[in-house]
mmCIF file of C-alpha atoms and ligand atoms in Angstrom:
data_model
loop_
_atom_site.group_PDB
_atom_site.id
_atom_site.type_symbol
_atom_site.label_atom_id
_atom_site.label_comp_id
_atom_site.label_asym_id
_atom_site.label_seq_id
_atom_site.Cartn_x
_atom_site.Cartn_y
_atom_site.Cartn_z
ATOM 1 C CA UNK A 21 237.403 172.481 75.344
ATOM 2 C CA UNK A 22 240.014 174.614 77.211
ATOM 3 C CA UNK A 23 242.671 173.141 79.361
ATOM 4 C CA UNK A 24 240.964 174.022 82.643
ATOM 5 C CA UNK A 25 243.336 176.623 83.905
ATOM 6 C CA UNK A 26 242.769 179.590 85.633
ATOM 7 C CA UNK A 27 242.672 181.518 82.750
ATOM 8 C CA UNK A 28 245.176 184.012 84.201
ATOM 9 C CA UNK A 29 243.072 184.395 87.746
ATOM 10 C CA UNK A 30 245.144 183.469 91.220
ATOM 11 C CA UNK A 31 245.181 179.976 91.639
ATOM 12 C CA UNK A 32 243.882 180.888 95.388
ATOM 13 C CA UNK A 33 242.376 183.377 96.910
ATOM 14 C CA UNK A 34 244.698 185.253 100.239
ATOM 15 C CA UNK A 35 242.110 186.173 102.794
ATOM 16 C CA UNK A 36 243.390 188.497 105.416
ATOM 17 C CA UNK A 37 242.203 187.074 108.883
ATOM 18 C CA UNK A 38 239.184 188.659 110.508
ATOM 19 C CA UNK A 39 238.199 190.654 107.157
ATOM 20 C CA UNK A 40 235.018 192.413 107.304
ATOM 21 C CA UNK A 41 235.511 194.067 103.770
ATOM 22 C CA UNK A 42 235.522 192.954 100.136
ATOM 23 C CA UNK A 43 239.475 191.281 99.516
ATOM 24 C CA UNK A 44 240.373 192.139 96.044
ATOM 25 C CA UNK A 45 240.817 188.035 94.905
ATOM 26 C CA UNK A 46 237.223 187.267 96.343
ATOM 27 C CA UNK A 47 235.766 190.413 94.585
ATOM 28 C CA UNK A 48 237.113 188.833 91.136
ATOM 29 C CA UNK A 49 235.351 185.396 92.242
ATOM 30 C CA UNK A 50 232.498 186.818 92.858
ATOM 31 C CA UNK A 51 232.266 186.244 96.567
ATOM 32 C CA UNK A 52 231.815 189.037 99.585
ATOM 33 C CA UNK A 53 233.041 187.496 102.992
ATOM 34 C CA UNK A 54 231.725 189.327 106.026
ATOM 35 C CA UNK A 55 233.370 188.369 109.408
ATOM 36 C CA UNK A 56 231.468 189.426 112.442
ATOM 37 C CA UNK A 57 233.013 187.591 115.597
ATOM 38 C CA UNK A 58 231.276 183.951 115.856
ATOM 39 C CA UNK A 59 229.454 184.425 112.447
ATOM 40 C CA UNK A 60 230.533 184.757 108.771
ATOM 41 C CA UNK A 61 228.374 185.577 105.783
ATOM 42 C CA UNK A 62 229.276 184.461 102.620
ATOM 43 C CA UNK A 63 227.729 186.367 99.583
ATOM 44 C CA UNK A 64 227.751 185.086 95.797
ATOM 45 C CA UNK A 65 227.979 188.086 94.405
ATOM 46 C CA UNK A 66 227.362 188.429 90.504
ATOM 47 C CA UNK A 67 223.903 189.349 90.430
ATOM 48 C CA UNK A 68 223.916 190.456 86.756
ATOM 49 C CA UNK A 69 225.111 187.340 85.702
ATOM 50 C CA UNK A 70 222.544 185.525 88.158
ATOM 51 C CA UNK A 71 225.832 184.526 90.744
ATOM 52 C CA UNK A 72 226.605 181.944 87.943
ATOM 53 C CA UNK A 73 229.802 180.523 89.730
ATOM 54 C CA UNK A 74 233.362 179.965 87.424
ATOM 55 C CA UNK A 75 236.138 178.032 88.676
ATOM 56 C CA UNK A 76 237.674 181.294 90.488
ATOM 57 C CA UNK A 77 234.045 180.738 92.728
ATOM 58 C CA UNK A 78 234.533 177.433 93.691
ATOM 59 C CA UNK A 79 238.192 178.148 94.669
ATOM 60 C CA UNK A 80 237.328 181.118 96.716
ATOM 61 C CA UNK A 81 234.896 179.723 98.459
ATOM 62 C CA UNK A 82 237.131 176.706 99.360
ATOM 63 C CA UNK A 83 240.078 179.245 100.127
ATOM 64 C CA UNK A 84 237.337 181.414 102.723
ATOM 65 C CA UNK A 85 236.842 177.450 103.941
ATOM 66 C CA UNK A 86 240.600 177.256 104.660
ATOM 67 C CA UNK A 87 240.817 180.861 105.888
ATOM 68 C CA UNK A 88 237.952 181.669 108.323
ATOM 69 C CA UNK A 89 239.264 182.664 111.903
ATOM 70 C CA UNK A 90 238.905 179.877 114.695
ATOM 71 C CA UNK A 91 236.217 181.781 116.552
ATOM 72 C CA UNK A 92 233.531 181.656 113.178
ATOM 73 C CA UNK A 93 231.227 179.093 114.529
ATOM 74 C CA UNK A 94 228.183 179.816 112.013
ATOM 75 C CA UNK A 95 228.167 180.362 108.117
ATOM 76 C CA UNK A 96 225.985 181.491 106.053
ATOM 77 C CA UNK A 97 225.377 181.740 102.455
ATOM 78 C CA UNK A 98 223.222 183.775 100.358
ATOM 79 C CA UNK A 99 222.894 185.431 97.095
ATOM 80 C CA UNK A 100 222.828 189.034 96.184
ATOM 81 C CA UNK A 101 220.302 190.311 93.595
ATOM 82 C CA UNK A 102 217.405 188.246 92.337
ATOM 83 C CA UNK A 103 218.756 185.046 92.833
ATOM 84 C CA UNK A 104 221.165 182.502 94.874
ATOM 85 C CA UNK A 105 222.935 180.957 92.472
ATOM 86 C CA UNK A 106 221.915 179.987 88.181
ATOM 87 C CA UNK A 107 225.115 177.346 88.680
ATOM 88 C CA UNK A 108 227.831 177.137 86.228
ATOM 89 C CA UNK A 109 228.640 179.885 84.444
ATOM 90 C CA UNK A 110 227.542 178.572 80.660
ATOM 91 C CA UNK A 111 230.148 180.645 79.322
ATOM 92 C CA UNK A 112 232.492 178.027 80.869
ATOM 93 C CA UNK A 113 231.110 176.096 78.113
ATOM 94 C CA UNK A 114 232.638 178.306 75.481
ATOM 95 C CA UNK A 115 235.829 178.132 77.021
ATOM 96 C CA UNK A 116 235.618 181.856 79.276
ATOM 97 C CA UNK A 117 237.531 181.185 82.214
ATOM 98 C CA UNK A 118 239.659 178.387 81.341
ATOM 99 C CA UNK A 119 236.973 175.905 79.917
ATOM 100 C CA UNK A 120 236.225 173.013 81.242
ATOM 101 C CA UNK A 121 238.838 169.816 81.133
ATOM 102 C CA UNK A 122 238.077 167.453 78.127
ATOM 103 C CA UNK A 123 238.284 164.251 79.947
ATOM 104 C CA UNK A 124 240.668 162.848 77.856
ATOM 105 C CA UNK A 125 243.349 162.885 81.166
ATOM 106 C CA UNK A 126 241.039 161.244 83.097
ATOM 107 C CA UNK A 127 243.854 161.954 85.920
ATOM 108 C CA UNK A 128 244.025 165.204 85.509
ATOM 109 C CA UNK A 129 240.363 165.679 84.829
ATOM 110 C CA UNK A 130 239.930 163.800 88.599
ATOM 111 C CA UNK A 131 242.197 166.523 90.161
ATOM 112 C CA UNK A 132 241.003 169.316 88.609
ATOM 113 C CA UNK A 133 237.243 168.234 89.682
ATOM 114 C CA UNK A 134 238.071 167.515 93.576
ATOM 115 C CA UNK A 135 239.783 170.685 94.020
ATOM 116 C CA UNK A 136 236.761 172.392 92.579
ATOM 117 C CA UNK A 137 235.062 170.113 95.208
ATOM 118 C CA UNK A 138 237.361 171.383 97.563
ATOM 119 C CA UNK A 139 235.178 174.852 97.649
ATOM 120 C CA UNK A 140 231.643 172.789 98.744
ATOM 121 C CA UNK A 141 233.062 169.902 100.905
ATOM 122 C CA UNK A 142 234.684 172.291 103.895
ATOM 123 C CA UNK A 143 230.550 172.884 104.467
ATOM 124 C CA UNK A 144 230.691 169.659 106.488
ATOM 125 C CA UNK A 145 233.303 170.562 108.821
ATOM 126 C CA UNK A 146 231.767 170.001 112.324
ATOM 127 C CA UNK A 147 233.075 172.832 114.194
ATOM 128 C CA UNK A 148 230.847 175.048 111.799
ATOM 129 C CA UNK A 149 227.004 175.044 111.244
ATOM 130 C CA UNK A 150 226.566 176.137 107.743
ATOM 131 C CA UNK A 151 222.751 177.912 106.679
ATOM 132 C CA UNK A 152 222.151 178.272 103.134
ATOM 133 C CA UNK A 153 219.602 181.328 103.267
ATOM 134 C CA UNK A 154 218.234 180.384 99.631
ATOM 135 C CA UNK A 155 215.606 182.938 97.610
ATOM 136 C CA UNK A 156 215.165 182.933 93.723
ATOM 137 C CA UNK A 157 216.375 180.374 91.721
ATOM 138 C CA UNK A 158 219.213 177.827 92.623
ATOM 139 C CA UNK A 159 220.002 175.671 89.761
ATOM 140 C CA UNK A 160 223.033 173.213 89.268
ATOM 141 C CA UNK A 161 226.092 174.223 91.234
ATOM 142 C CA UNK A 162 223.780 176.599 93.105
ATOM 143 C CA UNK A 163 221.688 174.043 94.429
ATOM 144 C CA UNK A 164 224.686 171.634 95.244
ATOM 145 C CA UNK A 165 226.035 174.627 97.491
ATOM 146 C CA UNK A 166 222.514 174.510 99.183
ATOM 147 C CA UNK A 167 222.454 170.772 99.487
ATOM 148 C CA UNK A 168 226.230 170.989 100.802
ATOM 149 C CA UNK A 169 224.980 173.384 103.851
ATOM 150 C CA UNK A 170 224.037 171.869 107.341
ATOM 151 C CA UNK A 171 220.402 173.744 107.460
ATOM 152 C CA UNK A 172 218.310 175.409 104.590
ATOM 153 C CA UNK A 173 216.092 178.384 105.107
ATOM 154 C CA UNK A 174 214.388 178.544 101.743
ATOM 155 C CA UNK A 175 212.106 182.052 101.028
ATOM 156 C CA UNK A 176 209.230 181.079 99.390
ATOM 157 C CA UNK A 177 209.941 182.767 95.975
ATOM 158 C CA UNK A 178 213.378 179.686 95.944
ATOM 159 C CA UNK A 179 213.126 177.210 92.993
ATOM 160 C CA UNK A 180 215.578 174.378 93.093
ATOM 161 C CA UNK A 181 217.056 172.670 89.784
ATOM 162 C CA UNK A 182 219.488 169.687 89.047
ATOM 163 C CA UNK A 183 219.696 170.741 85.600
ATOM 164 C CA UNK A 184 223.172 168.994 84.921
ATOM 165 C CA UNK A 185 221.873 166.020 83.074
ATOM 166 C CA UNK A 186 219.938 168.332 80.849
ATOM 167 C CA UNK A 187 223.364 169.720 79.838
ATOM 168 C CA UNK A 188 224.864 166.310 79.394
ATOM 169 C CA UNK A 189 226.727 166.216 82.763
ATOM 170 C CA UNK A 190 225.900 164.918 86.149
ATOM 171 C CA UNK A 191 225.919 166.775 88.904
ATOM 172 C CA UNK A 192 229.996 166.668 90.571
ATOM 173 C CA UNK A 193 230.027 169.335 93.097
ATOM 174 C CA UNK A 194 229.150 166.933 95.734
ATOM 175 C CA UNK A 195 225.283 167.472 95.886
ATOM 176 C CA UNK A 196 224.313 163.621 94.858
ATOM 177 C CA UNK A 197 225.030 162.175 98.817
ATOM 178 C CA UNK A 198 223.029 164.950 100.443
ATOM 179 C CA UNK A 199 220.287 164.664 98.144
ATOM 180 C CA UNK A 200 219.551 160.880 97.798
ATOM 181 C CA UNK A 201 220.325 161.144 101.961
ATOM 182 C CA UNK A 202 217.261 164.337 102.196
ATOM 183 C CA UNK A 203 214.669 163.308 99.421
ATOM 184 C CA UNK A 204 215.612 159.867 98.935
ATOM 185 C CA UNK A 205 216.697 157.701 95.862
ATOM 186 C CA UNK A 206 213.560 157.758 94.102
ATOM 187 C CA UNK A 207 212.610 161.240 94.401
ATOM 188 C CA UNK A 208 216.270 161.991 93.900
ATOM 189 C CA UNK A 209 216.355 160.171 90.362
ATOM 190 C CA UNK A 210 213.082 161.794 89.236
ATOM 191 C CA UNK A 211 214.360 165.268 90.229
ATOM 192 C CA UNK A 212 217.192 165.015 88.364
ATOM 193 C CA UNK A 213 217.107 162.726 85.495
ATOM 194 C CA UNK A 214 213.722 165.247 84.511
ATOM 195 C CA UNK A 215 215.715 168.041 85.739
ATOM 196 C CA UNK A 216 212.698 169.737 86.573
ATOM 197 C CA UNK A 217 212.230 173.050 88.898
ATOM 198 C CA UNK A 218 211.132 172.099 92.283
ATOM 199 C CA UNK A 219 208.925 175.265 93.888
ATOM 200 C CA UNK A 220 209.880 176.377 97.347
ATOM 201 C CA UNK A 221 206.277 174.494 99.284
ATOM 202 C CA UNK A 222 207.437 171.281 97.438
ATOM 203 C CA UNK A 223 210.956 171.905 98.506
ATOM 204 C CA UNK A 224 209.824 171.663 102.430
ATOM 205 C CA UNK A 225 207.477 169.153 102.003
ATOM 206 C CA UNK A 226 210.401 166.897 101.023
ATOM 207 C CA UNK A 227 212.981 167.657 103.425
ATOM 208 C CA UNK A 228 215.302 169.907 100.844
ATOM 209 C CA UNK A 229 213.750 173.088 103.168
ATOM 210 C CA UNK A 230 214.278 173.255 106.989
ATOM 211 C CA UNK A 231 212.543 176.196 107.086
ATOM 212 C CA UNK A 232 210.351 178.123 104.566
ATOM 213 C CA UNK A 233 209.494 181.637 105.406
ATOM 214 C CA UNK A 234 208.018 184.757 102.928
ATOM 215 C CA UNK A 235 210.741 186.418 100.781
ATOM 216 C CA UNK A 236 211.142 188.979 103.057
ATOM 217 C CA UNK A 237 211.397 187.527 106.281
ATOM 218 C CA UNK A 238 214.688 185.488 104.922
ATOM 219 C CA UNK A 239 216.907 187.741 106.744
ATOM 220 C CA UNK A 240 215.395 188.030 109.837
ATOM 221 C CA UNK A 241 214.807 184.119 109.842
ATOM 222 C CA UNK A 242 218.411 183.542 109.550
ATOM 223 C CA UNK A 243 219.202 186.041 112.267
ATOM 224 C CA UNK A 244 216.983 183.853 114.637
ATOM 225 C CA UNK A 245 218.192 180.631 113.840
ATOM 226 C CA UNK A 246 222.099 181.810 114.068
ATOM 227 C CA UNK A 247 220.866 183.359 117.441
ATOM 228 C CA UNK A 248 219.947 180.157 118.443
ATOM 229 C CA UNK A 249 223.094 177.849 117.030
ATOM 230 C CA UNK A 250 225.396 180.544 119.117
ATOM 231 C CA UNK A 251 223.259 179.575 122.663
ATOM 232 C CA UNK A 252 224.507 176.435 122.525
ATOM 233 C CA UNK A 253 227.442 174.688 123.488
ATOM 234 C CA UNK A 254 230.029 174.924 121.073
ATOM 235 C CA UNK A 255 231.873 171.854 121.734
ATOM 236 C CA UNK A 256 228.855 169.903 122.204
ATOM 237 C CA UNK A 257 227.552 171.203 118.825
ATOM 238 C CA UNK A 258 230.640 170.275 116.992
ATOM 239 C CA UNK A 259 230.447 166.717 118.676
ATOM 240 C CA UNK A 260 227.072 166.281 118.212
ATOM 241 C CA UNK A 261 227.505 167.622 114.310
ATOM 242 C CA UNK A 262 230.168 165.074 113.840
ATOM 243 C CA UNK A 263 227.718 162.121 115.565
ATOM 244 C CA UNK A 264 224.714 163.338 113.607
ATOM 245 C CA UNK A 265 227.141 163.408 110.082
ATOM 246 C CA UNK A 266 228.177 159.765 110.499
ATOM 247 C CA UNK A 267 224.844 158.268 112.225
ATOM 248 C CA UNK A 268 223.209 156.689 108.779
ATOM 249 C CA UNK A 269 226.644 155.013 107.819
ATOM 250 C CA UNK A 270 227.496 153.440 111.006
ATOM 251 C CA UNK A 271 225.115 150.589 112.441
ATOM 252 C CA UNK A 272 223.763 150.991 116.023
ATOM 253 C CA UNK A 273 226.938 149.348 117.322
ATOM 254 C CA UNK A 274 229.255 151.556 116.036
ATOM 255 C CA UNK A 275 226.659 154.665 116.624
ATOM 256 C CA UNK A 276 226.333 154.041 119.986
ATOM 257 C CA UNK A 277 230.324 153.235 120.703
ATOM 258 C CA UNK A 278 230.844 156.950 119.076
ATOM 259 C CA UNK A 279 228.640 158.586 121.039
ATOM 260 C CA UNK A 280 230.460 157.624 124.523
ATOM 261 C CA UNK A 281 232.924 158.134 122.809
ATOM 262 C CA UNK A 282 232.049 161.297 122.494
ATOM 263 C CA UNK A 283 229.974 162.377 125.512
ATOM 264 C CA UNK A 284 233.235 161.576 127.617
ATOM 265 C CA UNK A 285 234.924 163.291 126.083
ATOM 266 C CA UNK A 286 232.220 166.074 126.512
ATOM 267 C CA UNK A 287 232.508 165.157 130.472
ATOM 268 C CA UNK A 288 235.702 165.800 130.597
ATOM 269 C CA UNK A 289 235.418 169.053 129.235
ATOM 270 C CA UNK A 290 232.895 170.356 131.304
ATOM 271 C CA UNK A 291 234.459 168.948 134.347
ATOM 272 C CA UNK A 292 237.834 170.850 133.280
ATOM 273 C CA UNK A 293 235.926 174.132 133.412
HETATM 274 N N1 CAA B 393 225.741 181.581 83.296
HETATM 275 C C1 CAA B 393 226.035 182.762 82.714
HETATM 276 N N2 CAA B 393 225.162 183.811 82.649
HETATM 277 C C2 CAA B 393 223.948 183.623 83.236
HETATM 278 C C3 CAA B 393 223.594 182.425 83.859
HETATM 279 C C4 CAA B 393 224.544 181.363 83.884
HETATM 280 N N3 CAA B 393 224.310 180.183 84.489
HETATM 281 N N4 CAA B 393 222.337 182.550 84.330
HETATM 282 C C5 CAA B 393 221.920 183.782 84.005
HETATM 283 N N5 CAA B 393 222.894 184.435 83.339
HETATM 284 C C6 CAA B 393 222.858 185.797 82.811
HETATM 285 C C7 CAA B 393 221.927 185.881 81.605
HETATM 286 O O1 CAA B 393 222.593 185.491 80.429
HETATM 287 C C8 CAA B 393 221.568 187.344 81.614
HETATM 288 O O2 CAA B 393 222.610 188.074 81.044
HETATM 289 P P1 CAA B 393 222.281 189.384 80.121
HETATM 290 O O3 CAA B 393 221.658 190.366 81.061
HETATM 291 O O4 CAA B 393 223.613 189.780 79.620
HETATM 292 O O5 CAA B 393 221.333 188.910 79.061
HETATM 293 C C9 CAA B 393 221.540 187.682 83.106
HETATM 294 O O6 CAA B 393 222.295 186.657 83.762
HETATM 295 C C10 CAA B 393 220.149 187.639 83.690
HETATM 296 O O7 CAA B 393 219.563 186.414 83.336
HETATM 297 P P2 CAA B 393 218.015 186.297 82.898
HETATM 298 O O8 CAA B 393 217.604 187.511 82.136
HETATM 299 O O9 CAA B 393 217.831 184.971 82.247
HETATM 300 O O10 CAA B 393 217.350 186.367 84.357
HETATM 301 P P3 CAA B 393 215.996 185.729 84.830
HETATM 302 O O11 CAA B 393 215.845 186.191 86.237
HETATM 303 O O12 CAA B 393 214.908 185.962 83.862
HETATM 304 O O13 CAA B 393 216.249 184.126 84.834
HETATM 305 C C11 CAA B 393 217.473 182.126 85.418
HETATM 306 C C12 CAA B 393 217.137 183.596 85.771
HETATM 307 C C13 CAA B 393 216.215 181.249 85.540
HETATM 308 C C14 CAA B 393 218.519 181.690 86.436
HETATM 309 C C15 CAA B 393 217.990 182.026 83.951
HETATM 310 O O14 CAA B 393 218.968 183.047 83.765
HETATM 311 C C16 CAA B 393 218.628 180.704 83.619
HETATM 312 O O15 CAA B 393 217.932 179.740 83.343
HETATM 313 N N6 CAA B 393 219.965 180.649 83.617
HETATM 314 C C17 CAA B 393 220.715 179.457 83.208
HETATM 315 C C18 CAA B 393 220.741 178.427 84.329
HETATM 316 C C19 CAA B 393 221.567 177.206 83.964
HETATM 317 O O16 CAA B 393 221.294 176.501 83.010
HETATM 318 N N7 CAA B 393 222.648 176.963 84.738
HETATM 319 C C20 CAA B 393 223.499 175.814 84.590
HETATM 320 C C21 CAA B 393 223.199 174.822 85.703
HETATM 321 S S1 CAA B 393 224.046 173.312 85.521
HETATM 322 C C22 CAA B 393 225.421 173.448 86.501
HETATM 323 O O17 CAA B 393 225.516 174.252 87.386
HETATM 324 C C23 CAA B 393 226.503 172.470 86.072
HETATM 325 C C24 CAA B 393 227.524 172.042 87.023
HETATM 326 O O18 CAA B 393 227.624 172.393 88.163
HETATM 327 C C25 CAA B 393 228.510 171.053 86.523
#
């Protein structure tokens, strides 16, 4: 296998501030960001290719993570073409792009992985709600960058795979925690350790879709529900994001303690005003 460099792309991605258009870097990693005042709209955009995501992706998208103007409150992430996402590129397999690291610096191999995590992990940041607006398939990587979003709205033509351990790997782009946390363990090992395509109906039924709505009423469904995360508070979203986030690792103790922790300083703020 390669030695996991960039395979002479940038190493990151500038993003002017405020951009509504393409940026030339992002173009190349097959990403469209779209900055509308409160709200930016993240496309994977290689729909020939299925938005099969190389390492250039995953560092754009963490780049747009460091980038995005304070005011973005909502993100949301969608596919152009047929699809969300067909995960890796498999011609990363052959070495296009850099190849992936052999493991035999298990140091280096570490780094290399956690910066690609880099591009999936900023979806957690609590003073952004993330939506993954998911139709078509979303297999590997692609369903790890659903499973890394806050909410899901799933059009009922989406089919979900974990098909890393088919391919010998397991999946790295942080999608294990949310999924054992959604489906639970069990349903979590069968998914993936048969790797099998989970339809868009099963999808709700077990928690991977917060909403399910007819191909084409994707769009407008996202529309309403970022509506709705912008008429609320957005300090007391980004507190309550960060107690909902920690709530099943803390016991009731600690939960409690953090939320007057946090609802005074929620008081305060309001009282300031
Ligand atoms: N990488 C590179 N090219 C891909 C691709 C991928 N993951 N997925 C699709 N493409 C390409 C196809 O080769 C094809 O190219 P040509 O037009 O040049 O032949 C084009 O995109 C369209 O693909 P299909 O004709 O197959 O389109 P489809 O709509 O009939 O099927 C699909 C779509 C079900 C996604 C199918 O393309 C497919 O199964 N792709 C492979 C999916 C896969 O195995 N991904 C790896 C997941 S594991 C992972 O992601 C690992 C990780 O994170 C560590």
């Amino acid at each position: 296998m390669g030695d996991a460099s960039t395979n002479g792309r940038p190493e990151t991605v500038e993003i002017p501030p405020e951009t509504g258009v393409p940026v030339p870097g992002l173009e190349e990693a097959g990403l469209l960001l779209d900055v509308d005042g409160p709200v930016a709209t993240v496309t994977l955009n290689r729909p020939e290719r299925r938005n099969a995501m190389t390492f250039a992706t995953w560092r754009g998208l963490a780049a747009i993570g460091r980038s995005l103007p304070a005011e973005v409150r909502v993100v949301v992430l969608r596919g152009a073409g047929p699809s969300f996402s067909a995960g890796i590129d498999l011609g990363m397999f052959s070495g296009e792009g850099g190849g992936l690291p052999d493991g035999s610096d298990p140091e280096a191999a570490d780094r290399f992985i956690a910066e690609l995590q880099e591009g999936y992990t900023w979806l957690r940041r609590p003073d952004l709600v993330t939506v993954a607006a998911v139709h078509g398939h979303a297999i590997g990587a692609g369903f790890q960058l659903a499973l890394s979003c806050d909410i899901r709205v799933v059009a009922d033509d989406a089919k979900f795979c974990m098909k890393e351990p088919a391919l010998g790997l397991v999946p790295d782009l942080t999608g294990t925690k949310p999924l054992v946390e959604i489906a639970g363990i069990g349903r979590a090992l069968e998914l993936c350790l048969t790797a099998r395509t989970v339809p868009a109906d099963e999808a709700a039924r077990i928690g991977l879709a917060e909403t399910l709505v007819p191909r084409d009423g994707l769009d407008a469904a996202v529309r309403d529900l970022v509506g709705a995360l912008l008429a609320v508070d957005a300090g007391a979203s980004a507190a309550t994001k960060r107690l909902l986030r920690q709530a099943a690792g803390n016991t009731l103790e600690q939960q409690s303690a953090a939320e007057r922790r946090e609802q005074i300083g929620r008081l305060r703020d309001l009282s300031a005003r």
